[in-house]
Coordinates of C-alpha atoms and ligand atoms in Angstrom, one line a residue:
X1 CA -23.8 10.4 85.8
X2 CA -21.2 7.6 86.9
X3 CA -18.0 9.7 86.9
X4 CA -15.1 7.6 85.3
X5 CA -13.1 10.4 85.4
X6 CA -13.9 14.1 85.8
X7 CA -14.5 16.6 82.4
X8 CA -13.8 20.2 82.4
X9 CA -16.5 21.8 80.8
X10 CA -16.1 22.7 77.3
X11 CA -19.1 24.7 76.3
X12 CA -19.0 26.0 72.8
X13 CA -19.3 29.9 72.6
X14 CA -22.8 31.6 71.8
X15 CA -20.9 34.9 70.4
X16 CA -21.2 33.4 66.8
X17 CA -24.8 33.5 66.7
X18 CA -26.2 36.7 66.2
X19 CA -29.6 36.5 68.0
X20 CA -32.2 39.1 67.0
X21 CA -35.0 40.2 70.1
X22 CA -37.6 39.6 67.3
X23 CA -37.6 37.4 63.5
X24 CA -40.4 38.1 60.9
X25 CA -41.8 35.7 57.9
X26 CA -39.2 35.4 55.5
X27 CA -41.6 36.4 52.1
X28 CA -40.3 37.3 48.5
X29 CA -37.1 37.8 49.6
X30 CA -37.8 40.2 52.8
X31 CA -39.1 39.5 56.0
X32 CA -42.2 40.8 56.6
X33 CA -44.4 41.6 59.9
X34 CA -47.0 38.2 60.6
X35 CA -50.5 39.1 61.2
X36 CA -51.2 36.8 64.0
X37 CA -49.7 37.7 67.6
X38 CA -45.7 36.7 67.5
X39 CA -45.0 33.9 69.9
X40 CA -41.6 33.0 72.2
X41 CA -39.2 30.6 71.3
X42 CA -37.3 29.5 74.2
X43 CA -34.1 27.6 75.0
X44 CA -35.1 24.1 76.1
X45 CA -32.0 23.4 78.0
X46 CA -32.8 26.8 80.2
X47 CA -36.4 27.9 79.3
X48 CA -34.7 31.2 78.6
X49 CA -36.8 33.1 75.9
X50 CA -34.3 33.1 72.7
X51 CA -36.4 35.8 70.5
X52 CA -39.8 36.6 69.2
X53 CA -41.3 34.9 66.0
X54 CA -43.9 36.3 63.8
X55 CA -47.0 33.8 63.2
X56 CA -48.2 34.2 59.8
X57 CA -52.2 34.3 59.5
X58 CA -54.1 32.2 56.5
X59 CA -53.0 35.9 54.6
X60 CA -49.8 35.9 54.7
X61 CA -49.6 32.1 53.8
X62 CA -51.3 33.3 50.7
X63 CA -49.4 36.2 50.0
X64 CA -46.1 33.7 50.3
X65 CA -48.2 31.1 48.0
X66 CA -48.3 33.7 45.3
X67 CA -45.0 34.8 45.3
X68 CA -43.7 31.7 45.1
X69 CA -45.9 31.4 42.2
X70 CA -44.5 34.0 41.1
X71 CA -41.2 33.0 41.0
X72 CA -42.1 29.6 40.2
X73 CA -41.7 30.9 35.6
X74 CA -38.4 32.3 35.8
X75 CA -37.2 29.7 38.2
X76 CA -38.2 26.6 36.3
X77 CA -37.3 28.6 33.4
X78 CA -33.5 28.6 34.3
X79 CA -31.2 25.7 32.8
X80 CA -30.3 22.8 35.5
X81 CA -26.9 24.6 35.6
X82 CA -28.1 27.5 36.7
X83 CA -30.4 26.2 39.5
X84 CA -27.4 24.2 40.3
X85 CA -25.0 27.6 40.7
X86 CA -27.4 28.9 43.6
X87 CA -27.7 24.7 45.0
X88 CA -23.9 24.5 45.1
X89 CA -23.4 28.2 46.8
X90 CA -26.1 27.3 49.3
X91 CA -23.8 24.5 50.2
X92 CA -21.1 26.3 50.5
X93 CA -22.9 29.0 52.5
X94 CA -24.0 26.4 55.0
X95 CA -20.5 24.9 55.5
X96 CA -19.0 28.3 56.2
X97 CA -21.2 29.5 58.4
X98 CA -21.5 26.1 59.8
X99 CA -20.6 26.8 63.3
X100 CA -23.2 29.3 63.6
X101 CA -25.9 27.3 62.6
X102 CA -24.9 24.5 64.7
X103 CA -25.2 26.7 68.0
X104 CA -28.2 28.6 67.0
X105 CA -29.6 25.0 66.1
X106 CA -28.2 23.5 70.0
X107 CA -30.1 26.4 71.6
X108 CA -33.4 26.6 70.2
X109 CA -33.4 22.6 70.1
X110 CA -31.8 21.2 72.6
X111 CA -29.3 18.4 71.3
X112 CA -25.8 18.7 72.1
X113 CA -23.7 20.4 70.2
X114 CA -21.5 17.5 69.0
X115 CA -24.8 16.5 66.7
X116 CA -25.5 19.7 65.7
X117 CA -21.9 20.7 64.8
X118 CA -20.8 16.6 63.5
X119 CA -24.0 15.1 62.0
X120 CA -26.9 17.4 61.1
X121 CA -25.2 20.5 59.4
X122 CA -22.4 18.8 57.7
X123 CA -25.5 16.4 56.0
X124 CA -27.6 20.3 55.4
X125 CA -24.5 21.2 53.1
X126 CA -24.2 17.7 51.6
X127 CA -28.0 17.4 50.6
X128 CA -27.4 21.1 49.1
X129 CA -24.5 19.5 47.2
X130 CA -26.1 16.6 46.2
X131 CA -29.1 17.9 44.6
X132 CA -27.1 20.5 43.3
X133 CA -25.4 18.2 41.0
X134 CA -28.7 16.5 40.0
X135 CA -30.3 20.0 39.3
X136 CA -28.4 19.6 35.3
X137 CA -29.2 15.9 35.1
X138 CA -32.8 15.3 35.6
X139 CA -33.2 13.7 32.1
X140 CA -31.1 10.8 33.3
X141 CA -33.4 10.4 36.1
X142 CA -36.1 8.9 34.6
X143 CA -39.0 11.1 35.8
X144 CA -39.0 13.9 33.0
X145 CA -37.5 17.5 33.7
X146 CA -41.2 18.8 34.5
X147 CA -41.1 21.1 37.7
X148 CA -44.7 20.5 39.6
X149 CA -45.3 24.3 40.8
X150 CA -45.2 25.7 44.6
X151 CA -44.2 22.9 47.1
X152 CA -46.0 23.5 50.3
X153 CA -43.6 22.0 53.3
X154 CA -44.0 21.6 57.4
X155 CA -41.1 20.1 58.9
X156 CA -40.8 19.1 62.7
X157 CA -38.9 20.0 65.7
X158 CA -36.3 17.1 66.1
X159 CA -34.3 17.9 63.0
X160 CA -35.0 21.5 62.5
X161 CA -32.7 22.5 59.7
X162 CA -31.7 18.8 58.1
X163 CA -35.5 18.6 57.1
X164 CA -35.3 21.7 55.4
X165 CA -32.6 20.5 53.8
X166 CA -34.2 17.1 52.7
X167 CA -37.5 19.0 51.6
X168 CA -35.8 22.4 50.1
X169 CA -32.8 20.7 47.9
X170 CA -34.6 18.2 45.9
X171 CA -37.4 20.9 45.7
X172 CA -35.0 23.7 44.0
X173 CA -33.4 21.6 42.3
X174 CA -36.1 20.5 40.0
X175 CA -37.1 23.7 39.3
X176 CA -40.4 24.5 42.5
X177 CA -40.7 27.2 44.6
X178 CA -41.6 26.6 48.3
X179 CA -43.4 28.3 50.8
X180 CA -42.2 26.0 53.9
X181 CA -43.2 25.9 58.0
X182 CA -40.4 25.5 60.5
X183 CA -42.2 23.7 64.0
X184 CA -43.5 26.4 66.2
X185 CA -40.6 25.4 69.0
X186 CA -37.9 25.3 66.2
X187 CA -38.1 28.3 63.7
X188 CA -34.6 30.2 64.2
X189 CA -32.5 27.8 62.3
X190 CA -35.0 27.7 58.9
X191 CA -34.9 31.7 59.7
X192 CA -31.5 31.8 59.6
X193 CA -31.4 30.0 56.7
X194 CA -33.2 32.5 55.1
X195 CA -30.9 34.9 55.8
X196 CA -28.3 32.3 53.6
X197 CA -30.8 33.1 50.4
X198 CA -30.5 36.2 50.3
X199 CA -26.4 36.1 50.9
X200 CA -26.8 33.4 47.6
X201 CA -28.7 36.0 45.6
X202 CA -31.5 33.3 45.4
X203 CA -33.9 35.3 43.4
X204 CA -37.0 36.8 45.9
X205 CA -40.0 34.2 45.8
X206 CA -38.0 31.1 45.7
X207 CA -38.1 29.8 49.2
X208 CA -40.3 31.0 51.3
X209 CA -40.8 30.7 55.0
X210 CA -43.7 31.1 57.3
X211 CA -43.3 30.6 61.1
X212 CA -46.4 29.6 63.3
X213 CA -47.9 26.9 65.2
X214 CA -50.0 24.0 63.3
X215 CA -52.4 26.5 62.4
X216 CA -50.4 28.3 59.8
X217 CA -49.1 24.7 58.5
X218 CA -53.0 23.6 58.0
X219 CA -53.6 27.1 55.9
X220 CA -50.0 25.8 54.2
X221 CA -51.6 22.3 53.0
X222 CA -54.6 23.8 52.1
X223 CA -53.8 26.2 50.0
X224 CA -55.5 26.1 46.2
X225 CA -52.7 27.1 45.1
X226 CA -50.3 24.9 46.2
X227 CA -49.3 22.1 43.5
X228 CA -47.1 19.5 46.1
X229 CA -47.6 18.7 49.9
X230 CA -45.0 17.4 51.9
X231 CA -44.5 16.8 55.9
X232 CA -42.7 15.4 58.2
X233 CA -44.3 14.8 61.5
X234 CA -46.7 12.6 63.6
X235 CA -49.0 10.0 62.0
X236 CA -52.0 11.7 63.6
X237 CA -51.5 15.3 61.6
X238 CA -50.2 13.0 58.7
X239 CA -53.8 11.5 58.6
X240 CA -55.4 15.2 58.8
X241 CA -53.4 16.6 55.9
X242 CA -53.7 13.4 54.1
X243 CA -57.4 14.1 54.1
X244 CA -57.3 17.5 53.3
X245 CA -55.3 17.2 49.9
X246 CA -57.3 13.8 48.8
X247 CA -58.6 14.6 45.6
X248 CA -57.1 18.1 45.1
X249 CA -54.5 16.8 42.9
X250 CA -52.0 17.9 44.5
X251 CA -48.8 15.6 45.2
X252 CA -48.5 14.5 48.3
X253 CA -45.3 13.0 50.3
X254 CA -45.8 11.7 54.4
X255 CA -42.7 10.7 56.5
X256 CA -44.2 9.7 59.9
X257 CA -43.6 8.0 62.8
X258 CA -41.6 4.6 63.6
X259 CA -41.5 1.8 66.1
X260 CA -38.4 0.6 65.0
X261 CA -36.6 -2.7 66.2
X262 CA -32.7 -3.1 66.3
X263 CA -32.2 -6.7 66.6
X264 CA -29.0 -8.7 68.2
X265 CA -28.4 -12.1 67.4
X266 CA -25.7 -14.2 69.5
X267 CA -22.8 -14.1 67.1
X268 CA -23.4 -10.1 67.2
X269 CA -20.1 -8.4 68.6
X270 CA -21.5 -7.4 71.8
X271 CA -19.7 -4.0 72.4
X272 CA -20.1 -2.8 68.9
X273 CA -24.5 -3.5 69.5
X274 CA -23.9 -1.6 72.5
X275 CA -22.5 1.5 70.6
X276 CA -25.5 0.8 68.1
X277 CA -27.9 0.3 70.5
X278 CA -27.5 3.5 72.6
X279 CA -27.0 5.5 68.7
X280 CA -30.3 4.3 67.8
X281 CA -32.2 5.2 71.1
X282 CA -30.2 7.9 72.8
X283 CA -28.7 9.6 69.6
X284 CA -31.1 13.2 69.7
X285 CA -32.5 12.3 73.0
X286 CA -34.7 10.4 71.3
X287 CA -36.4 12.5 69.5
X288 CA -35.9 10.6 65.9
X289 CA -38.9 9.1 63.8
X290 CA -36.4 5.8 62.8
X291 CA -34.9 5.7 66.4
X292 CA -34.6 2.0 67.5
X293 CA -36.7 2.6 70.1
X294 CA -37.2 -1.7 70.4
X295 CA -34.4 -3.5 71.2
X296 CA -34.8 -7.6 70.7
X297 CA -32.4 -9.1 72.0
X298 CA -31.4 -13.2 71.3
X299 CA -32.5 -14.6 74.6
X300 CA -29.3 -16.4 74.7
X301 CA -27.2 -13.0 75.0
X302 CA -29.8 -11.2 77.2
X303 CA -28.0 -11.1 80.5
X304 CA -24.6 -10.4 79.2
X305 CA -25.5 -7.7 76.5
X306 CA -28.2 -5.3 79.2
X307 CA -24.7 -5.6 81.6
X308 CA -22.6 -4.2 78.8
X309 CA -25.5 -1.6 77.7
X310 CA -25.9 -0.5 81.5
X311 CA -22.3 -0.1 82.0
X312 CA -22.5 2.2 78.9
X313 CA -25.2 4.2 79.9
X314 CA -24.0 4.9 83.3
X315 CA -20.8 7.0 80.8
X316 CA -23.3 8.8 79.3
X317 CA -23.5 12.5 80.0
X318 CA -26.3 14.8 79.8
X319 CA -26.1 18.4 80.5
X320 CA -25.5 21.7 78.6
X321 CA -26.6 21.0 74.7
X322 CA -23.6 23.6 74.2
X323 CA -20.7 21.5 75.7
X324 CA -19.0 19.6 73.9
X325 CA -18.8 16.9 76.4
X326 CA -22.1 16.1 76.1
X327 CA -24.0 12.8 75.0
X328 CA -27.6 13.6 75.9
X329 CA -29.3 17.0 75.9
X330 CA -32.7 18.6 76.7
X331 CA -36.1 17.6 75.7
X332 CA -37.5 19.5 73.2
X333 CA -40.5 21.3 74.9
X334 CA -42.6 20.7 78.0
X335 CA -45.3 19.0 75.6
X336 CA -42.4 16.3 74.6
X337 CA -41.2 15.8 78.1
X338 CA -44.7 15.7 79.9
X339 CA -45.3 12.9 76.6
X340 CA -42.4 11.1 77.8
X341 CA -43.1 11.1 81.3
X342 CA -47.0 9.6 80.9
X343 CA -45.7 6.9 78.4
X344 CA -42.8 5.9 81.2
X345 CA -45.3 5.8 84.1
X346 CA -47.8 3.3 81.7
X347 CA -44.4 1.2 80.9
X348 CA -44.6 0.7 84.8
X349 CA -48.1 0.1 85.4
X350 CA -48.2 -2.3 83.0
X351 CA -45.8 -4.1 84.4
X352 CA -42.1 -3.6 83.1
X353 CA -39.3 -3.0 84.5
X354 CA -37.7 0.3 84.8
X355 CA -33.7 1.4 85.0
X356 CA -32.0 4.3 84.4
X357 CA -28.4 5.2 85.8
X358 CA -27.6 7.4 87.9
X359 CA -27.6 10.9 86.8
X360 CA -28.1 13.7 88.1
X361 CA -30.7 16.5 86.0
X362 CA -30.2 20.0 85.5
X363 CA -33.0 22.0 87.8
X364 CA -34.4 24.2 85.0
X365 CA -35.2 23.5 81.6
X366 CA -36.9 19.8 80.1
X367 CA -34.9 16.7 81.1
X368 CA -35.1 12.7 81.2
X369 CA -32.7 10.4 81.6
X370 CA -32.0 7.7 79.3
X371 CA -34.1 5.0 80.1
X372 CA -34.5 0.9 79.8
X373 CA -37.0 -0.5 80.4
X374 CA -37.0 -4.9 80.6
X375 CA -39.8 -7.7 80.5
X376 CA -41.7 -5.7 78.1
X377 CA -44.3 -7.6 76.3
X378 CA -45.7 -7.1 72.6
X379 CA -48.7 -5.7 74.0
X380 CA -47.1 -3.2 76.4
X381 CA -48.3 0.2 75.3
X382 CA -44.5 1.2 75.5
X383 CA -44.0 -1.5 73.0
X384 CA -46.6 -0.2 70.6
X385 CA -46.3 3.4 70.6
X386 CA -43.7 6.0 69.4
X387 CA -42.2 7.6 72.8
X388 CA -40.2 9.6 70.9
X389 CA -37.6 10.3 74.0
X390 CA -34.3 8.4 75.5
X391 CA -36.6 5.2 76.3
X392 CA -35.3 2.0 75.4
X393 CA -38.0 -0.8 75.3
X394 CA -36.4 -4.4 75.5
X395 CA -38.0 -7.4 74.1
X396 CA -36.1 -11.0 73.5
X397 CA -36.7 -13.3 70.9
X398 CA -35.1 -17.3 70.2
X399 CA -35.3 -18.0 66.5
X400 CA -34.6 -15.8 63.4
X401 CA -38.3 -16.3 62.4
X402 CA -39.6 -15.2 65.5
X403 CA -37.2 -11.7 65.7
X404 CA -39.3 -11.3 62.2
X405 CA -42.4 -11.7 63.5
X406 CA -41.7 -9.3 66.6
X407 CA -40.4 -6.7 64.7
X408 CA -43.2 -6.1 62.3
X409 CA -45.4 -6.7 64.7
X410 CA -46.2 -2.9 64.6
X411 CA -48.4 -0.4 62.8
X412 CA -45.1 1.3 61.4
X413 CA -42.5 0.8 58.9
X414 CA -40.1 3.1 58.6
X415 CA -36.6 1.5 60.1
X416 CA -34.6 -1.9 61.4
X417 CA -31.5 -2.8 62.6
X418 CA -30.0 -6.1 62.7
X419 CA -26.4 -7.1 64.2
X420 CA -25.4 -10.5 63.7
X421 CA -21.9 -11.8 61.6
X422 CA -23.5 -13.7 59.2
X423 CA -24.0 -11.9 55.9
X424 CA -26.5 -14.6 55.2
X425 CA -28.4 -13.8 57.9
X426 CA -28.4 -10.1 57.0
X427 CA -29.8 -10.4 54.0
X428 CA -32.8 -13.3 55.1
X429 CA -34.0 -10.4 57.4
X430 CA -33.4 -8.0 55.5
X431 CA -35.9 -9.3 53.1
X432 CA -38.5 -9.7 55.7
X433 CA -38.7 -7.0 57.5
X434 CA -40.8 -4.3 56.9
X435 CA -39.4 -1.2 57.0
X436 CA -38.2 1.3 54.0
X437 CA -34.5 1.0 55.9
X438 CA -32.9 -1.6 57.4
X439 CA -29.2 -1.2 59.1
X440 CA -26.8 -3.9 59.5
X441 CA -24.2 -4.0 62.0
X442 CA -24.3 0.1 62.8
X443 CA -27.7 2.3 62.9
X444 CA -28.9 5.8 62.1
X445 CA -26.8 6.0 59.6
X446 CA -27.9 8.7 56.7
X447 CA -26.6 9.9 53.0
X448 CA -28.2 11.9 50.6
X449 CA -28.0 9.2 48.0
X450 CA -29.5 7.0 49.7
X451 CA -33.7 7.1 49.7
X452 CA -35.2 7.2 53.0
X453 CA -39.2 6.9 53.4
X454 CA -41.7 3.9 54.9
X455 CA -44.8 1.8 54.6
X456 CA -47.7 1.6 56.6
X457 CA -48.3 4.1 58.9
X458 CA -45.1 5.8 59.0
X459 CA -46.4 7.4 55.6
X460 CA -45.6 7.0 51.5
X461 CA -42.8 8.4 49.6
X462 CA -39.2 8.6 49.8
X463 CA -36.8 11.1 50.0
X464 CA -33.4 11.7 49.0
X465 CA -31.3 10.0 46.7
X466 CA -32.4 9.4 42.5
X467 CA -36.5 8.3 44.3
X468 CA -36.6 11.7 46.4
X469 CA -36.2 14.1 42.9
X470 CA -40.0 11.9 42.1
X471 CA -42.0 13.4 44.1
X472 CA -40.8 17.1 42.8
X473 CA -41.4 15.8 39.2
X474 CA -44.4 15.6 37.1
X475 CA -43.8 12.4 36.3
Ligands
NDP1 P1 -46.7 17.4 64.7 O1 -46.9 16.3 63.7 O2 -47.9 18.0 65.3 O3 -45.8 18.5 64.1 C1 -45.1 18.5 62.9 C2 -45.4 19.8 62.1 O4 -46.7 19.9 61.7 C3 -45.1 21.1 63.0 O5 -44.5 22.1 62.1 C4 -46.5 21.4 63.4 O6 -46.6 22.7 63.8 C5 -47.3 21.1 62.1 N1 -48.7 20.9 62.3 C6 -49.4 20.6 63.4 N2 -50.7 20.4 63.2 C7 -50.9 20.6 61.8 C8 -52.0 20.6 60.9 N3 -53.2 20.3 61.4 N4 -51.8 20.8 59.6 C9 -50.5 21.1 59.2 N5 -49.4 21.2 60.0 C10 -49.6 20.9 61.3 O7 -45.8 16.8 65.8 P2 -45.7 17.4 67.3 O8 -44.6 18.4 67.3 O9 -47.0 17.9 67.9 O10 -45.3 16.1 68.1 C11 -46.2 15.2 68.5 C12 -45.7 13.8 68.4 O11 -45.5 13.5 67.1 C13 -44.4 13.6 69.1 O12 -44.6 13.3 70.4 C14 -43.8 12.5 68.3 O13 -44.2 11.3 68.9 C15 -44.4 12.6 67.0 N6 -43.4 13.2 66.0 C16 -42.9 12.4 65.1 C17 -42.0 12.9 64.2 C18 -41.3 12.0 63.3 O14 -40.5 12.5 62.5 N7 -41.7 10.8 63.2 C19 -41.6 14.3 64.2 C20 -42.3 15.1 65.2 C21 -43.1 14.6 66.1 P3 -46.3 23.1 65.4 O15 -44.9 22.9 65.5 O16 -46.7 24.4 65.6 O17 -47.1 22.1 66.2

């Protein structure tokens, strides 16, 4: 990209991670052989096979079921306290071996290091910690201190181990077991963590994990015996798995996609949107469910704020996920890219405009650069769907009302951002929008006392925070 001035590399070492040829299910506290055929996980920044995985069959989903059922009496049995001494040594776990996580998470992901190292695993330790020091206070919570059973969880690729954190801490913590599916193209770090158990003394049964494509998540949801559903994913499996539990009974939390708007008024400070602006979009390639993926910008302010956010994104770098130079990494998998790439080429064809800066991509492995694309309309398809990739759709707007009206003018609801210096004006959108978060003045920002969740169709529920210990309660 636009050279300012020239970096040395400063890739971060591999030797901390100790990569195994081949990883098993992680069942009652020993990994165990899958019974369907193993399957490559590969480096996306290389396409270099990292290791083989086990898939676990409809069998050994069950035989995981009833060991976490297992588990689940002595478990739910313990005081808060003592569920809390395992919570809070988890934590610590995580942050000392925090540096291997990060680079086992870089490789078999993709995003740069500097995320994986500064933002996701420092927030894995501090949901453990969190929900470790709710584990002895449920009855101030205010939905009992009942535990539900085995929690059945399938997490996604663009977060691998932060939502196994979100679903496995509030989960423990309230006294479930869980039997819990990494994505297919992101299982190391939730086997790793595994391994992090065991070096807790978590009693065998607890937590549970089963590696496999959708196949073995389906035989996860389905289970009879399985009291509490929750997944984070696309809206279209969401819809499949919220039809399979209807009427079972079983609890059932959804965190889907987003169509998110970040929206800049006049009086925004124009350098601080920018830095907000490429967070939201370029922050994980992308590849983020509440990424402000539409940017409306106050017509007013158009010209001067795309000069400022092109100048930015021409200092962008994208390149090894394991330097630490690096802004943008790889795309996840050749599914994600090849996603990317279709939604892009109907951005033009319908008529927008497309930029990118100059940049140069890495021959092998899944790349795209960051991308802005102007004179979208409403109706654009890149308008209306989640890209979920470093693609920036801009819109512009002229009156408070109408930024309103364009930014839930979508089928989701899961995030906002709004930059403007009125606090007045913060607070009128705020209470308009519809969208289970709404940023002011910065974006992407997370805590784990703060509930995240949405409405419509970017699903029901909220975790973290005192709301994310309900849906692990029998209320
Ligand atoms: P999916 O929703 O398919 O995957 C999420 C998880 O569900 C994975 O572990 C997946 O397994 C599993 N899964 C797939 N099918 C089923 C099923 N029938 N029953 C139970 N579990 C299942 O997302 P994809 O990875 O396929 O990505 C597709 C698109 O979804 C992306 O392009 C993106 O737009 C969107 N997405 C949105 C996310 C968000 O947080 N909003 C997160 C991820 C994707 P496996 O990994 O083997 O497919």
């Amino acid at each position: 990209m636009m050279a300012i001035f020239e970096y040395a590399p400063a890739p971060e070492s591999r030797d901390v991670v100790d990569l195994q040829p081949s990883y098993g299910l992680f069942i009652d506290g020993e990994f165990a052989d899958g019974g369907g055929p193993s399957f490559k996980t590969i480096n996306p920044a290389t396409e270099e096979p990292l290791a083989e995985v086990a898939t676990a069959t409809a069998e050994d989903v069950d035989r995981a079921v009833r060991a976490a059922r297992k588990a689940f009496e002595a478990w739910s049995a313990l005081p808060g306290a003592e569920r809390a001494k395992y919570l809070f040594r988890i934590a610590r776990i995580i942050q000392e071996r925090a540096r291997e996580l990060a680079v086992l998470e870089s490789l078999d992901n993709g995003k740069p290091i500097r995320e994986s190292r500064d933002v996701d695993v420092p927030l894995v330790a501090a949901h453990f910690f969190y929900y470790a020091g709710w584990a002895d206070k449920l009855a101030y919570a205010g939905f009992g201190t009942k535990a539900l059973g085995v929690a059945g969880q399938v997490i996604p690729w663009n977060f691998p181990l932060l939502m196994l954190a979100w679903k496995i801490a509030p989960t423990l913590a309230c006294g479930n077991t869980v039997v819990l599916k990494p994505a297919e193209t992101t299982p190391l770090t939730a086997l790793l963590f595994a391994d992090i158990c065991r070096q807790a003394g978590l009693p065998a049964g607890v937590v549970n994990i089963v590696t496999g494509a959708g196949e073995t998540g389906a035989a996860v949801v389905a289970h009879p015996d399985v009291n509490k559903v929750a997944f984070t994913g696309s809206t279209e499996v969401g819809r499949i798995i919220a039809r399979t539990v209807a009427g079972t009974g079983k609890k059932l939390t959804l965190e889907l996609g987003g169509k998110a708007a970040n929206i800049v008024f006049d009086d925004a400070a124009i350098d601080q949107a920018v830095e907000g602006i490429v967070n939201g979009i370029f922050f994980n390639q992308g590849h983020v469910c509440c990424a402000g993926s539409r940017l409306l910008v106050q017509e007013s302010v158009q010209e001067e704020l795309l000069a400022a956010l092109k100048r930015r994104l021409g200092t962008l770098r994208l390149g090894d996920p394991l330097d630490k130079n690096t802004d943008v990494g790889a795309i996840n998998s050749a599914e994600q890219l090849a996603k990317i790439r279709s939604l892009s080429e109907a951005g033009e064809s319908e008529g927008a405009e497309r930029w990118s800066p100059a940049c140069e991509l890495p021959e092998r492995g899944f790349w795209f650069p960051p991308t802005l694309f102007t004179g979208v309309a409403q109706s654009h398809t890149i308008a209306r769907e989640e890209i979920f990739g470093p693609v920036l759709s801009v819109l512009t707007f002229r009156t408070p009302a109408e930024a309103v009206e364009k930014a839930n003018n979508t089928p989701y609801g899961l995030s906002a951002g709004v930059w403007t210096e009125k606090g007045s004006r913060i607070l009128w959108m705020a209470d308009r929008l519809r969208a289970g978060v709404v940023w002011a003045n910065t974006f992407n920002k997370f805590d784990p006392a703060s509930p995240f969740g949405g409405y419509k169709e970017s699903g029901y529920g909220r975790e973290g925070g005192l709301h994310g210990l309900e849906a692990y309660l029998d209320v």
